[in-house]
Amino acid sequence: MPTKSKANAPKEFKIPDGLGDLPLPLLIYLPDSKEIHANRAFERLFGPVPPSRFSGRPAIALVHERPVHESVFSLPGRHEGFVVESVEGLKIPVELRISPLNAGGRSASLVLFEDVTAKLELERQLIENHVALTQAFADLKHTQSALTQAAKLASLGELSSGIAHELNQPLQAILGFSQELQQFEPLSPSGKEFLSDIIHASKKMAEIIKSLRSFAREAGDEVVDTSLEHAIREAAKLVNHSLLQRGISLEIRSGSHAPLVSANPIQLEQVFVNLLSNAMDAIEEAHAGKGTITVSISESADGVRVSVADDGCGMSEEVRQRIFDPFFTTKETGKGTGLGLSITHGILEKIGARVEVLSTPGHGTRFELTFRPAGRIKKKGEAA
């Protein structure tokens, strides 16, 4: 007479040939004995699985990222997030598709392992593309805003030329009548002093209007022998009011006989207006109400060197690498177009000048410009 334990023992299970020959890796789980059986496709891919009980740990010892417990195999449906290591040492992400199964009168679960590597890669690419499109859309909006601002500035340049012309006529009348009064009319000492101040202020205003009209004029491509110091001082006139408003001092240091350079005078002024404006913004960000910009002109073995240094906020290496990119700006929307330094770099490159930027966050920035003296023959390997 068989013992009770042998009588109640479940029959030995063998995976059906129809399932064993399937090309997809699968397991069959028997909940009454807590055994798992693998088909040949599973064993080829993931290695043999002994039909042992779970005993508190998964019998699939190759599952690492997310443990497979007995309870998972008892839940019909689709289960994500598992990674199984193949016999070749590759970690393969899989989804488990579990279905109830009648296995020779015994209740069982059919566990199908689906390789989802391609699916996860596609999802990753979709996420990356979505992020890239979102960033591109944000960049497009910023570029559109910058182009709108640039168009406004272009219109302002045309308008300023007309305004300068209109202001110049009454200014010349004020200056002319004041000079006549000074020469031909008897005045009190205080009257003479006031009139002298009027004439001085009128002449200063006439110089500013002249610079403004010159700067607003279409530059063209004419290259002539040009004084760097003159271009710097003309640029300084245009930004002088902003310097005074912000409490920033400007020092211009020049040698007695700095050579001329070959450049377009108006474009050269634009270079220094852009550099001075950039320096003012950096100083205002670091410590509003005070600061110094120093412009130095000197001769060196490789040409005429101009240094534009400020004691402003400085910049990180990441920002320094991008400052000449069109539309790149660290300023708030409406406070900068991101075109000034890009235009500056283009002008300098066109006339064969080199530019180097030295900056440390919190310790200011220095632009080093090197120009070829006018008439010097370009050496092999130099910039065009």
mmCIF file of C-alpha atoms in Angstrom, residues 10-171:
data_model
loop_
_atom_site.group_PDB
_atom_site.id
_atom_site.type_symbol
_atom_site.label_atom_id
_atom_site.label_comp_id
_atom_site.label_asym_id
_atom_site.label_seq_id
_atom_site.Cartn_x
_atom_site.Cartn_y
_atom_site.Cartn_z
ATOM 1 C CA PRO A 10 1.915 15.407 -7.848
ATOM 2 C CA LYS A 11 2.765 13.586 -11.026
ATOM 3 C CA GLU A 12 6.154 14.370 -12.551
ATOM 4 C CA PHE A 13 5.700 17.216 -15.030
ATOM 5 C CA LYS A 14 7.208 17.367 -18.489
ATOM 6 C CA ILE A 15 6.854 20.473 -20.639
ATOM 7 C CA PRO A 16 4.678 19.680 -23.697
ATOM 8 C CA ASP A 17 6.593 19.356 -27.003
ATOM 9 C CA GLY A 18 4.398 22.025 -28.616
ATOM 10 C CA LEU A 19 5.563 24.577 -26.050
ATOM 11 C CA GLY A 20 9.066 23.221 -25.738
ATOM 12 C CA ASP A 21 9.716 23.732 -29.470
ATOM 13 C CA LEU A 22 8.413 27.319 -29.613
ATOM 14 C CA PRO A 23 11.119 29.832 -30.737
ATOM 15 C CA LEU A 24 10.076 32.249 -27.976
ATOM 16 C CA PRO A 25 11.585 31.827 -24.485
ATOM 17 C CA LEU A 26 8.990 30.770 -21.924
ATOM 18 C CA LEU A 27 8.537 29.170 -18.513
ATOM 19 C CA ILE A 28 5.756 27.076 -17.047
ATOM 20 C CA TYR A 29 5.068 27.616 -13.361
ATOM 21 C CA LEU A 30 3.286 24.959 -11.271
ATOM 22 C CA PRO A 31 1.817 26.609 -8.167
ATOM 23 C CA ASP A 32 1.007 23.335 -6.354
ATOM 24 C CA SER A 33 4.680 22.291 -6.281
ATOM 25 C CA LYS A 34 6.150 25.748 -6.922
ATOM 26 C CA GLU A 35 8.246 24.370 -9.749
ATOM 27 C CA ILE A 36 9.346 26.183 -12.915
ATOM 28 C CA HIS A 37 10.171 24.527 -16.221
ATOM 29 C CA ALA A 38 11.873 26.231 -19.183
ATOM 30 C CA ASN A 39 11.581 25.495 -22.879
ATOM 31 C CA ARG A 40 14.603 25.046 -25.121
ATOM 32 C CA ALA A 41 14.496 28.625 -26.472
ATOM 33 C CA PHE A 42 14.695 29.956 -22.903
ATOM 34 C CA GLU A 43 17.622 27.699 -21.995
ATOM 35 C CA ARG A 44 19.517 28.620 -25.194
ATOM 36 C CA LEU A 45 19.168 32.306 -24.375
ATOM 37 C CA PHE A 46 19.313 32.411 -20.580
ATOM 38 C CA GLY A 47 20.748 29.050 -19.574
ATOM 39 C CA PRO A 48 19.185 25.994 -17.880
ATOM 40 C CA VAL A 49 16.736 26.471 -15.030
ATOM 41 C CA PRO A 50 16.448 23.657 -12.442
ATOM 42 C CA PRO A 51 12.785 22.756 -11.754
ATOM 43 C CA SER A 52 13.228 23.482 -8.046
ATOM 44 C CA ARG A 53 11.060 25.337 -5.609
ATOM 45 C CA PHE A 54 11.466 29.059 -4.996
ATOM 46 C CA SER A 55 12.296 28.586 -1.301
ATOM 47 C CA GLY A 56 12.152 32.316 -0.585
ATOM 48 C CA ARG A 57 14.398 33.249 -3.532
ATOM 49 C CA PRO A 58 13.638 33.096 -7.224
ATOM 50 C CA ALA A 59 14.674 29.889 -8.925
ATOM 51 C CA ILE A 60 15.706 32.113 -11.877
ATOM 52 C CA ALA A 61 18.990 33.171 -10.351
ATOM 53 C CA LEU A 62 19.882 35.237 -13.417
ATOM 54 C CA VAL A 63 17.221 37.879 -12.822
ATOM 55 C CA HIS A 64 19.061 40.835 -11.220
ATOM 56 C CA GLU A 65 17.415 44.239 -11.546
ATOM 57 C CA ARG A 66 13.966 43.197 -10.320
ATOM 58 C CA PRO A 67 13.483 39.937 -8.398
ATOM 59 C CA VAL A 68 10.885 37.469 -9.646
ATOM 60 C CA HIS A 69 8.817 36.103 -6.809
ATOM 61 C CA GLU A 70 6.326 33.291 -6.852
ATOM 62 C CA SER A 71 3.490 35.798 -6.631
ATOM 63 C CA VAL A 72 4.426 37.307 -10.011
ATOM 64 C CA PHE A 73 3.927 34.019 -11.868
ATOM 65 C CA SER A 74 0.501 33.637 -10.279
ATOM 66 C CA LEU A 75 -0.764 36.954 -11.717
ATOM 67 C CA PRO A 76 -2.078 36.706 -15.283
ATOM 68 C CA GLY A 77 -1.378 39.719 -17.441
ATOM 69 C CA ARG A 78 1.542 41.814 -18.599
ATOM 70 C CA HIS A 79 4.437 42.729 -16.262
ATOM 71 C CA GLU A 80 7.198 45.215 -17.161
ATOM 72 C CA GLY A 81 10.569 46.201 -15.772
ATOM 73 C CA PHE A 82 12.492 42.903 -15.638
ATOM 74 C CA VAL A 83 16.061 42.437 -16.877
ATOM 75 C CA VAL A 84 17.494 38.964 -17.432
ATOM 76 C CA GLU A 85 21.152 38.184 -18.072
ATOM 77 C CA SER A 86 21.821 35.976 -21.076
ATOM 78 C CA VAL A 87 24.341 33.151 -21.210
ATOM 79 C CA GLU A 88 26.633 35.558 -23.081
ATOM 80 C CA GLY A 89 26.537 38.021 -20.217
ATOM 81 C CA LEU A 90 24.190 40.498 -21.890
ATOM 82 C CA LYS A 91 21.454 42.074 -19.800
ATOM 83 C CA ILE A 92 18.227 41.847 -21.765
ATOM 84 C CA PRO A 93 15.167 43.878 -20.731
ATOM 85 C CA VAL A 94 12.026 41.740 -20.917
ATOM 86 C CA GLU A 95 8.310 41.944 -20.369
ATOM 87 C CA LEU A 96 6.510 38.948 -18.847
ATOM 88 C CA ARG A 97 3.205 37.886 -20.373
ATOM 89 C CA ILE A 98 1.511 35.445 -18.014
ATOM 90 C CA SER A 99 -1.492 33.291 -18.906
ATOM 91 C CA PRO A 100 -3.254 30.501 -16.985
ATOM 92 C CA LEU A 101 -2.618 27.002 -18.388
ATOM 93 C CA ASN A 102 -4.058 23.521 -17.834
ATOM 94 C CA ALA A 103 -1.032 21.235 -17.845
ATOM 95 C CA GLY A 104 -2.213 17.601 -17.836
ATOM 96 C CA GLY A 105 -4.887 18.270 -15.256
ATOM 97 C CA ARG A 106 -2.654 20.499 -13.169
ATOM 98 C CA SER A 107 -3.119 24.242 -12.776
ATOM 99 C CA ALA A 108 -0.154 26.161 -14.217
ATOM 100 C CA SER A 109 0.971 29.542 -15.508
ATOM 101 C CA LEU A 110 2.533 30.096 -18.916
ATOM 102 C CA VAL A 111 5.196 32.822 -18.618
ATOM 103 C CA LEU A 112 6.328 34.251 -21.951
ATOM 104 C CA PHE A 113 9.544 36.341 -21.988
ATOM 105 C CA GLU A 114 9.477 39.111 -24.625
ATOM 106 C CA ASP A 115 12.715 40.959 -25.452
ATOM 107 C CA VAL A 116 11.833 44.673 -25.361
ATOM 108 C CA THR A 117 15.306 46.084 -26.111
ATOM 109 C CA ALA A 118 14.182 47.649 -29.400
ATOM 110 C CA LYS A 119 11.005 48.988 -27.810
ATOM 111 C CA LEU A 120 12.893 50.644 -24.928
ATOM 112 C CA GLU A 121 15.423 52.106 -27.360
ATOM 113 C CA LEU A 122 12.583 53.551 -29.426
ATOM 114 C CA GLU A 123 10.990 55.010 -26.292
ATOM 115 C CA ARG A 124 14.347 56.513 -25.291
ATOM 116 C CA GLN A 125 14.750 58.070 -28.733
ATOM 117 C CA LEU A 126 11.201 59.420 -28.618
ATOM 118 C CA ILE A 127 11.881 61.032 -25.239
ATOM 119 C CA GLU A 128 15.182 62.502 -26.483
ATOM 120 C CA ASN A 129 13.479 63.785 -29.644
ATOM 121 C CA HIS A 130 10.706 65.334 -27.562
ATOM 122 C CA VAL A 131 13.258 67.068 -25.325
ATOM 123 C CA ALA A 132 15.228 68.237 -28.381
ATOM 124 C CA LEU A 133 12.068 69.546 -30.086
ATOM 125 C CA THR A 134 11.020 71.344 -26.909
ATOM 126 C CA GLN A 135 14.459 72.962 -26.670
ATOM 127 C CA ALA A 136 14.443 73.807 -30.392
ATOM 128 C CA PHE A 137 11.027 75.432 -30.001
ATOM 129 C CA ALA A 138 12.293 77.476 -27.041
ATOM 130 C CA ASP A 139 15.405 78.470 -29.044
ATOM 131 C CA LEU A 140 13.213 79.413 -32.001
ATOM 132 C CA LYS A 141 11.055 81.645 -29.823
ATOM 133 C CA HIS A 142 14.169 83.268 -28.383
ATOM 134 C CA THR A 143 15.660 83.750 -31.862
ATOM 135 C CA GLN A 144 12.404 85.247 -33.107
ATOM 136 C CA SER A 145 12.418 87.670 -30.177
ATOM 137 C CA ALA A 146 16.068 88.544 -30.862
ATOM 138 C CA LEU A 147 15.369 89.103 -34.573
ATOM 139 C CA THR A 148 12.462 91.364 -33.683
ATOM 140 C CA GLN A 149 14.719 93.329 -31.335
ATOM 141 C CA ALA A 150 17.438 93.482 -34.005
ATOM 142 C CA ALA A 151 14.899 94.823 -36.506
ATOM 143 C CA LYS A 152 13.906 97.476 -33.969
ATOM 144 C CA LEU A 153 17.540 98.453 -33.533
ATOM 145 C CA ALA A 154 17.996 98.667 -37.308
ATOM 146 C CA SER A 155 14.949 100.928 -37.535
ATOM 147 C CA LEU A 156 16.293 102.966 -34.640
ATOM 148 C CA GLY A 157 19.582 103.386 -36.500
ATOM 149 C CA GLU A 158 17.772 104.771 -39.534
ATOM 150 C CA LEU A 159 15.620 106.969 -37.295
ATOM 151 C CA SER A 160 18.625 108.269 -35.360
ATOM 152 C CA SER A 161 20.226 109.481 -38.572
ATOM 153 C CA GLY A 162 17.129 111.537 -39.371
ATOM 154 C CA ILE A 163 16.835 112.817 -35.800
ATOM 155 C CA ALA A 164 20.505 113.814 -35.795
ATOM 156 C CA HIS A 165 19.929 115.799 -38.988
ATOM 157 C CA GLU A 166 16.879 117.545 -37.530
ATOM 158 C CA LEU A 167 18.650 118.368 -34.260
ATOM 159 C CA ASN A 168 21.725 119.674 -36.015
ATOM 160 C CA GLN A 169 19.906 122.587 -37.688
ATOM 161 C CA PRO A 170 18.534 124.294 -34.513
ATOM 162 C CA LEU A 171 21.791 123.459 -32.729
#
